[in-house]
Amino acid sequence: MNHNVAGRKFGRTANQRKALFRGLICSLFERERIETTVARAKAIKATAEKLVTFGKRGDLHAKRVVMSYIPNRAVVAKLFAEIAPRFAERNGGYLRIVQTRQRVNDRAPMAIIEFIDYAALKAGKSASAEAASETPAAEKKEAKAKKPSAPKKEKAAPAETTEKKPRAAAKKKADAGE
């Protein structure tokens, strides 16, 4: 009997399942957005949100708890320095799951799990990147305008070679006839 057993098994042993969830959560904190199956996304959402809440606490014990679950020190540092402060005003609900498509191989329903401020954060980064690179963008446009003139010269060169080929063929025929 299977009474009072919560969670999904995913066809794995307990250690394999724990390693899978650790890897997914580590990737989520590192990239702030991952694509996985809907079942896996639902399985890691609660744990990931609890770890963000520990990150908001910011004390030594919270850091040690997170380190016991995520072995990558760089990801833990990012959680405490960048991710958790963004949600200082919010009580839970840091992640969203968006169902996207069915996987081609086995038709498994796929989903994107991301932080709720990911789109705004991405838009802010792209806007600042555009503002920082206004002058190089103008130089790139000028360089692109110069590039099409070069291929036109190359097109003219093959036309000259086609004119030479019939002459060479005519010389061969004349040599063969003599």
PDB file of C-alpha atoms in Angstrom:
ATOM      1  CA  MET A   1       0.000   0.000   0.000  1.00  0.00           C
ATOM      2  CA  ASN A   2       1.079   3.519  -0.741  1.00  0.00           C
ATOM      3  CA  HIS A   3      -0.568   5.571   2.010  1.00  0.00           C
ATOM      4  CA  ASN A   4       0.722   9.029   2.946  1.00  0.00           C
ATOM      5  CA  VAL A   5       3.409   9.048   0.273  1.00  0.00           C
ATOM      6  CA  ALA A   6       3.659  12.466  -1.307  1.00  0.00           C
ATOM      7  CA  GLY A   7       5.490  13.456  -4.461  1.00  0.00           C
ATOM      8  CA  ARG A   8       6.263  11.726  -7.699  1.00  0.00           C
ATOM      9  CA  LYS A   9       8.851   9.037  -8.236  1.00  0.00           C
ATOM     10  CA  PHE A  10       9.824   9.754 -11.870  1.00  0.00           C
ATOM     11  CA  GLY A  11      10.905   6.122 -12.231  1.00  0.00           C
ATOM     12  CA  ARG A  12      14.019   6.744 -10.146  1.00  0.00           C
ATOM     13  CA  THR A  13      15.424   5.787  -6.798  1.00  0.00           C
ATOM     14  CA  ALA A  14      15.368   8.346  -3.990  1.00  0.00           C
ATOM     15  CA  ASN A  15      19.017   9.318  -4.533  1.00  0.00           C
ATOM     16  CA  GLN A  16      18.565   9.695  -8.283  1.00  0.00           C
ATOM     17  CA  ARG A  17      15.451  11.802  -7.756  1.00  0.00           C
ATOM     18  CA  LYS A  18      17.261  14.008  -5.250  1.00  0.00           C
ATOM     19  CA  ALA A  19      20.148  14.506  -7.695  1.00  0.00           C
ATOM     20  CA  LEU A  20      17.705  15.365 -10.496  1.00  0.00           C
ATOM     21  CA  PHE A  21      15.963  18.002  -8.383  1.00  0.00           C
ATOM     22  CA  ARG A  22      19.276  19.462  -7.208  1.00  0.00           C
ATOM     23  CA  GLY A  23      20.499  19.768 -10.782  1.00  0.00           C
ATOM     24  CA  LEU A  24      17.277  21.371 -11.988  1.00  0.00           C
ATOM     25  CA  ILE A  25      17.178  23.870  -9.121  1.00  0.00           C
ATOM     26  CA  CYS A  26      20.861  24.712  -9.569  1.00  0.00           C
ATOM     27  CA  SER A  27      20.273  25.363 -13.279  1.00  0.00           C
ATOM     28  CA  LEU A  28      17.188  27.434 -12.481  1.00  0.00           C
ATOM     29  CA  PHE A  29      19.098  29.695 -10.098  1.00  0.00           C
ATOM     30  CA  GLU A  30      22.033  29.941 -12.494  1.00  0.00           C
ATOM     31  CA  ARG A  31      20.045  30.788 -15.647  1.00  0.00           C
ATOM     32  CA  GLU A  32      16.864  32.097 -13.960  1.00  0.00           C
ATOM     33  CA  ARG A  33      14.774  30.285 -16.591  1.00  0.00           C
ATOM     34  CA  ILE A  34      14.802  26.653 -17.725  1.00  0.00           C
ATOM     35  CA  GLU A  35      12.672  24.438 -19.921  1.00  0.00           C
ATOM     36  CA  THR A  36      11.707  21.039 -18.552  1.00  0.00           C
ATOM     37  CA  THR A  37       8.671  18.794 -18.350  1.00  0.00           C
ATOM     38  CA  VAL A  38       5.586  20.058 -16.551  1.00  0.00           C
ATOM     39  CA  ALA A  39       5.820  17.321 -13.905  1.00  0.00           C
ATOM     40  CA  ARG A  40       9.449  18.146 -13.097  1.00  0.00           C
ATOM     41  CA  ALA A  41       8.698  21.873 -12.979  1.00  0.00           C
ATOM     42  CA  LYS A  42       5.852  21.301 -10.530  1.00  0.00           C
ATOM     43  CA  ALA A  43       8.042  19.013  -8.439  1.00  0.00           C
ATOM     44  CA  ILE A  44      10.888  21.535  -7.991  1.00  0.00           C
ATOM     45  CA  LYS A  45       8.798  24.697  -7.643  1.00  0.00           C
ATOM     46  CA  ALA A  46       8.067  24.371  -3.913  1.00  0.00           C
ATOM     47  CA  THR A  47      11.650  23.517  -2.982  1.00  0.00           C
ATOM     48  CA  ALA A  48      13.092  26.315  -5.114  1.00  0.00           C
ATOM     49  CA  GLU A  49      10.766  28.859  -3.520  1.00  0.00           C
ATOM     50  CA  LYS A  50      11.754  27.674  -0.044  1.00  0.00           C
ATOM     51  CA  LEU A  51      15.418  28.143  -0.951  1.00  0.00           C
ATOM     52  CA  VAL A  52      14.706  31.690  -2.181  1.00  0.00           C
ATOM     53  CA  THR A  53      13.024  32.388   1.163  1.00  0.00           C
ATOM     54  CA  PHE A  54      16.169  31.151   2.927  1.00  0.00           C
ATOM     55  CA  GLY A  55      18.129  33.471   0.653  1.00  0.00           C
ATOM     56  CA  LYS A  56      15.995  36.395   1.800  1.00  0.00           C
ATOM     57  CA  ARG A  57      16.871  35.645   5.425  1.00  0.00           C
ATOM     58  CA  GLY A  58      20.535  35.985   4.554  1.00  0.00           C
ATOM     59  CA  ASP A  59      22.004  34.716   7.832  1.00  0.00           C
ATOM     60  CA  LEU A  60      24.688  32.072   8.213  1.00  0.00           C
ATOM     61  CA  HIS A  61      22.285  29.263   9.052  1.00  0.00           C
ATOM     62  CA  ALA A  62      20.194  30.011   5.946  1.00  0.00           C
ATOM     63  CA  LYS A  63      23.318  29.952   3.811  1.00  0.00           C
ATOM     64  CA  ARG A  64      24.346  26.589   5.243  1.00  0.00           C
ATOM     65  CA  VAL A  65      20.897  25.123   4.621  1.00  0.00           C
ATOM     66  CA  VAL A  66      21.013  26.260   0.996  1.00  0.00           C
ATOM     67  CA  MET A  67      24.585  24.966   0.620  1.00  0.00           C
ATOM     68  CA  SER A  68      23.436  21.549   1.842  1.00  0.00           C
ATOM     69  CA  TYR A  69      20.997  21.415  -1.052  1.00  0.00           C
ATOM     70  CA  ILE A  70      22.968  23.249  -3.781  1.00  0.00           C
ATOM     71  CA  PRO A  71      26.654  22.290  -3.848  1.00  0.00           C
ATOM     72  CA  ASN A  72      27.685  25.005  -6.334  1.00  0.00           C
ATOM     73  CA  ARG A  73      29.070  27.957  -4.361  1.00  0.00           C
ATOM     74  CA  ALA A  74      28.747  30.404  -7.261  1.00  0.00           C
ATOM     75  CA  VAL A  75      25.042  29.667  -7.614  1.00  0.00           C
ATOM     76  CA  VAL A  76      24.493  30.059  -3.867  1.00  0.00           C
ATOM     77  CA  ALA A  77      26.331  33.385  -3.956  1.00  0.00           C
ATOM     78  CA  LYS A  78      24.110  34.514  -6.841  1.00  0.00           C
ATOM     79  CA  LEU A  79      21.001  33.453  -4.910  1.00  0.00           C
ATOM     80  CA  PHE A  80      21.976  35.484  -1.848  1.00  0.00           C
ATOM     81  CA  ALA A  81      23.412  38.503  -3.696  1.00  0.00           C
ATOM     82  CA  GLU A  82      21.125  38.931  -6.729  1.00  0.00           C
ATOM     83  CA  ILE A  83      17.987  36.794  -6.682  1.00  0.00           C
ATOM     84  CA  ALA A  84      16.812  37.040  -3.049  1.00  0.00           C
ATOM     85  CA  PRO A  85      17.098  40.861  -2.774  1.00  0.00           C
ATOM     86  CA  ARG A  86      14.799  41.254  -5.801  1.00  0.00           C
ATOM     87  CA  PHE A  87      12.032  39.524  -3.839  1.00  0.00           C
ATOM     88  CA  ALA A  88      12.569  41.269  -0.485  1.00  0.00           C
ATOM     89  CA  GLU A  89       9.096  42.841  -0.642  1.00  0.00           C
ATOM     90  CA  ARG A  90       7.311  39.665  -1.765  1.00  0.00           C
ATOM     91  CA  ASN A  91       6.042  36.818   0.404  1.00  0.00           C
ATOM     92  CA  GLY A  92       6.265  33.700  -1.737  1.00  0.00           C
ATOM     93  CA  GLY A  93       5.222  33.066  -5.316  1.00  0.00           C
ATOM     94  CA  TYR A  94       8.616  33.793  -6.830  1.00  0.00           C
ATOM     95  CA  LEU A  95       8.321  31.342  -9.733  1.00  0.00           C
ATOM     96  CA  ARG A  96       5.914  30.818 -12.606  1.00  0.00           C
ATOM     97  CA  ILE A  97       5.355  27.749 -14.760  1.00  0.00           C
ATOM     98  CA  VAL A  98       4.325  28.388 -18.363  1.00  0.00           C
ATOM     99  CA  GLN A  99       3.307  25.365 -20.401  1.00  0.00           C
ATOM    100  CA  THR A 100       4.828  25.628 -23.872  1.00  0.00           C
ATOM    101  CA  ARG A 101       4.689  22.617 -26.189  1.00  0.00           C
ATOM    102  CA  GLN A 102       4.895  18.870 -26.422  1.00  0.00           C
ATOM    103  CA  ARG A 103       8.336  17.350 -26.830  1.00  0.00           C
ATOM    104  CA  VAL A 104       8.915  15.918 -30.305  1.00  0.00           C
ATOM    105  CA  ASN A 105      10.440  12.669 -29.107  1.00  0.00           C
ATOM    106  CA  ASP A 106       7.787  11.380 -26.708  1.00  0.00           C
ATOM    107  CA  ARG A 107       5.062  14.076 -26.723  1.00  0.00           C
ATOM    108  CA  ALA A 108       5.740  14.902 -23.080  1.00  0.00           C
ATOM    109  CA  PRO A 109       4.215  18.261 -22.076  1.00  0.00           C
ATOM    110  CA  MET A 110       7.004  20.811 -21.675  1.00  0.00           C
ATOM    111  CA  ALA A 111       7.044  23.962 -19.567  1.00  0.00           C
ATOM    112  CA  ILE A 112       9.259  26.918 -18.821  1.00  0.00           C
ATOM    113  CA  ILE A 113       9.838  27.617 -15.144  1.00  0.00           C
ATOM    114  CA  GLU A 114      11.167  31.105 -14.473  1.00  0.00           C
ATOM    115  CA  PHE A 115      11.242  33.838 -11.882  1.00  0.00           C
ATOM    116  CA  ILE A 116       8.241  36.128 -12.140  1.00  0.00           C
ATOM    117  CA  ASP A 117      10.392  39.197 -12.819  1.00  0.00           C
ATOM    118  CA  TYR A 118      12.426  37.487 -15.558  1.00  0.00           C
ATOM    119  CA  ALA A 119      10.720  39.268 -18.490  1.00  0.00           C
ATOM    120  CA  ALA A 120      11.041  42.703 -16.880  1.00  0.00           C
ATOM    121  CA  LEU A 121      14.630  41.981 -15.921  1.00  0.00           C
ATOM    122  CA  LYS A 122      15.453  40.858 -19.468  1.00  0.00           C
ATOM    123  CA  ALA A 123      13.767  43.950 -20.950  1.00  0.00           C
ATOM    124  CA  GLY A 124      15.735  46.176 -18.579  1.00  0.00           C
ATOM    125  CA  LYS A 125      19.023  44.533 -19.554  1.00  0.00           C
ATOM    126  CA  SER A 126      18.313  44.861 -23.278  1.00  0.00           C
ATOM    127  CA  ALA A 127      17.306  48.527 -22.901  1.00  0.00           C
ATOM    128  CA  SER A 128      20.511  49.323 -21.007  1.00  0.00           C
ATOM    129  CA  ALA A 129      22.545  47.383 -23.562  1.00  0.00           C
ATOM    130  CA  GLU A 130      20.984  49.394 -26.401  1.00  0.00           C
ATOM    131  CA  ALA A 131      21.696  52.678 -24.614  1.00  0.00           C
ATOM    132  CA  ALA A 132      25.305  51.687 -24.001  1.00  0.00           C
ATOM    133  CA  SER A 133      25.909  50.629 -27.600  1.00  0.00           C
ATOM    134  CA  GLU A 134      24.258  53.441 -29.581  1.00  0.00           C
ATOM    135  CA  THR A 135      27.466  54.613 -31.265  1.00  0.00           C
ATOM    136  CA  PRO A 136      28.805  51.147 -32.154  1.00  0.00           C
ATOM    137  CA  ALA A 137      25.417  50.335 -33.706  1.00  0.00           C
ATOM    138  CA  ALA A 138      25.790  53.255 -36.110  1.00  0.00           C
ATOM    139  CA  GLU A 139      29.274  52.053 -37.054  1.00  0.00           C
ATOM    140  CA  LYS A 140      27.947  48.557 -37.704  1.00  0.00           C
ATOM    141  CA  LYS A 141      25.257  49.943 -40.015  1.00  0.00           C
ATOM    142  CA  GLU A 142      27.908  51.811 -42.011  1.00  0.00           C
ATOM    143  CA  ALA A 143      30.016  48.661 -42.255  1.00  0.00           C
ATOM    144  CA  LYS A 144      27.001  46.701 -43.484  1.00  0.00           C
ATOM    145  CA  ALA A 145      26.369  49.343 -46.143  1.00  0.00           C
ATOM    146  CA  LYS A 146      29.940  48.923 -47.426  1.00  0.00           C
ATOM    147  CA  LYS A 147      29.796  45.124 -47.573  1.00  0.00           C
ATOM    148  CA  PRO A 148      27.266  44.796 -50.454  1.00  0.00           C
ATOM    149  CA  SER A 149      29.556  46.800 -52.786  1.00  0.00           C
ATOM    150  CA  ALA A 150      32.333  44.220 -52.456  1.00  0.00           C
ATOM    151  CA  PRO A 151      30.264  41.238 -53.706  1.00  0.00           C
ATOM    152  CA  LYS A 152      29.293  43.203 -56.832  1.00  0.00           C
ATOM    153  CA  LYS A 153      32.952  43.378 -57.810  1.00  0.00           C
ATOM    154  CA  GLU A 154      33.267  39.652 -57.260  1.00  0.00           C
ATOM    155  CA  LYS A 155      30.295  39.043 -59.531  1.00  0.00           C
ATOM    156  CA  ALA A 156      31.983  41.026 -62.283  1.00  0.00           C
ATOM    157  CA  ALA A 157      35.128  38.901 -62.021  1.00  0.00           C
ATOM    158  CA  PRO A 158      33.369  35.595 -62.851  1.00  0.00           C
ATOM    159  CA  ALA A 159      31.864  37.213 -65.951  1.00  0.00           C
ATOM    160  CA  GLU A 160      35.377  37.884 -67.273  1.00  0.00           C
ATOM    161  CA  THR A 161      36.391  34.291 -66.673  1.00  0.00           C
ATOM    162  CA  THR A 162      33.418  33.020 -68.680  1.00  0.00           C
ATOM    163  CA  GLU A 163      34.596  35.078 -71.652  1.00  0.00           C
ATOM    164  CA  LYS A 164      38.059  33.497 -71.462  1.00  0.00           C
ATOM    165  CA  LYS A 165      36.744  29.953 -71.429  1.00  0.00           C
ATOM    166  CA  PRO A 166      35.339  29.942 -74.987  1.00  0.00           C
ATOM    167  CA  ARG A 167      38.619  31.321 -76.359  1.00  0.00           C
ATOM    168  CA  ALA A 168      40.552  28.556 -74.633  1.00  0.00           C
ATOM    169  CA  ALA A 169      38.143  25.980 -76.041  1.00  0.00           C
ATOM    170  CA  ALA A 170      38.517  27.478 -79.528  1.00  0.00           C
ATOM    171  CA  LYS A 171      42.322  27.281 -79.277  1.00  0.00           C
ATOM    172  CA  LYS A 172      42.109  23.617 -78.263  1.00  0.00           C
ATOM    173  CA  LYS A 173      39.882  22.868 -81.248  1.00  0.00           C
ATOM    174  CA  ALA A 174      42.254  24.702 -83.570  1.00  0.00           C
ATOM    175  CA  ASP A 175      45.248  22.813 -82.170  1.00  0.00           C
ATOM    176  CA  ALA A 176      43.439  19.500 -82.509  1.00  0.00           C
ATOM    177  CA  GLY A 177      42.476  20.260 -86.151  1.00  0.00           C
ATOM    178  CA  GLU A 178      46.045  20.994 -87.270  1.00  0.00           C
TER     179      GLU A 178
END
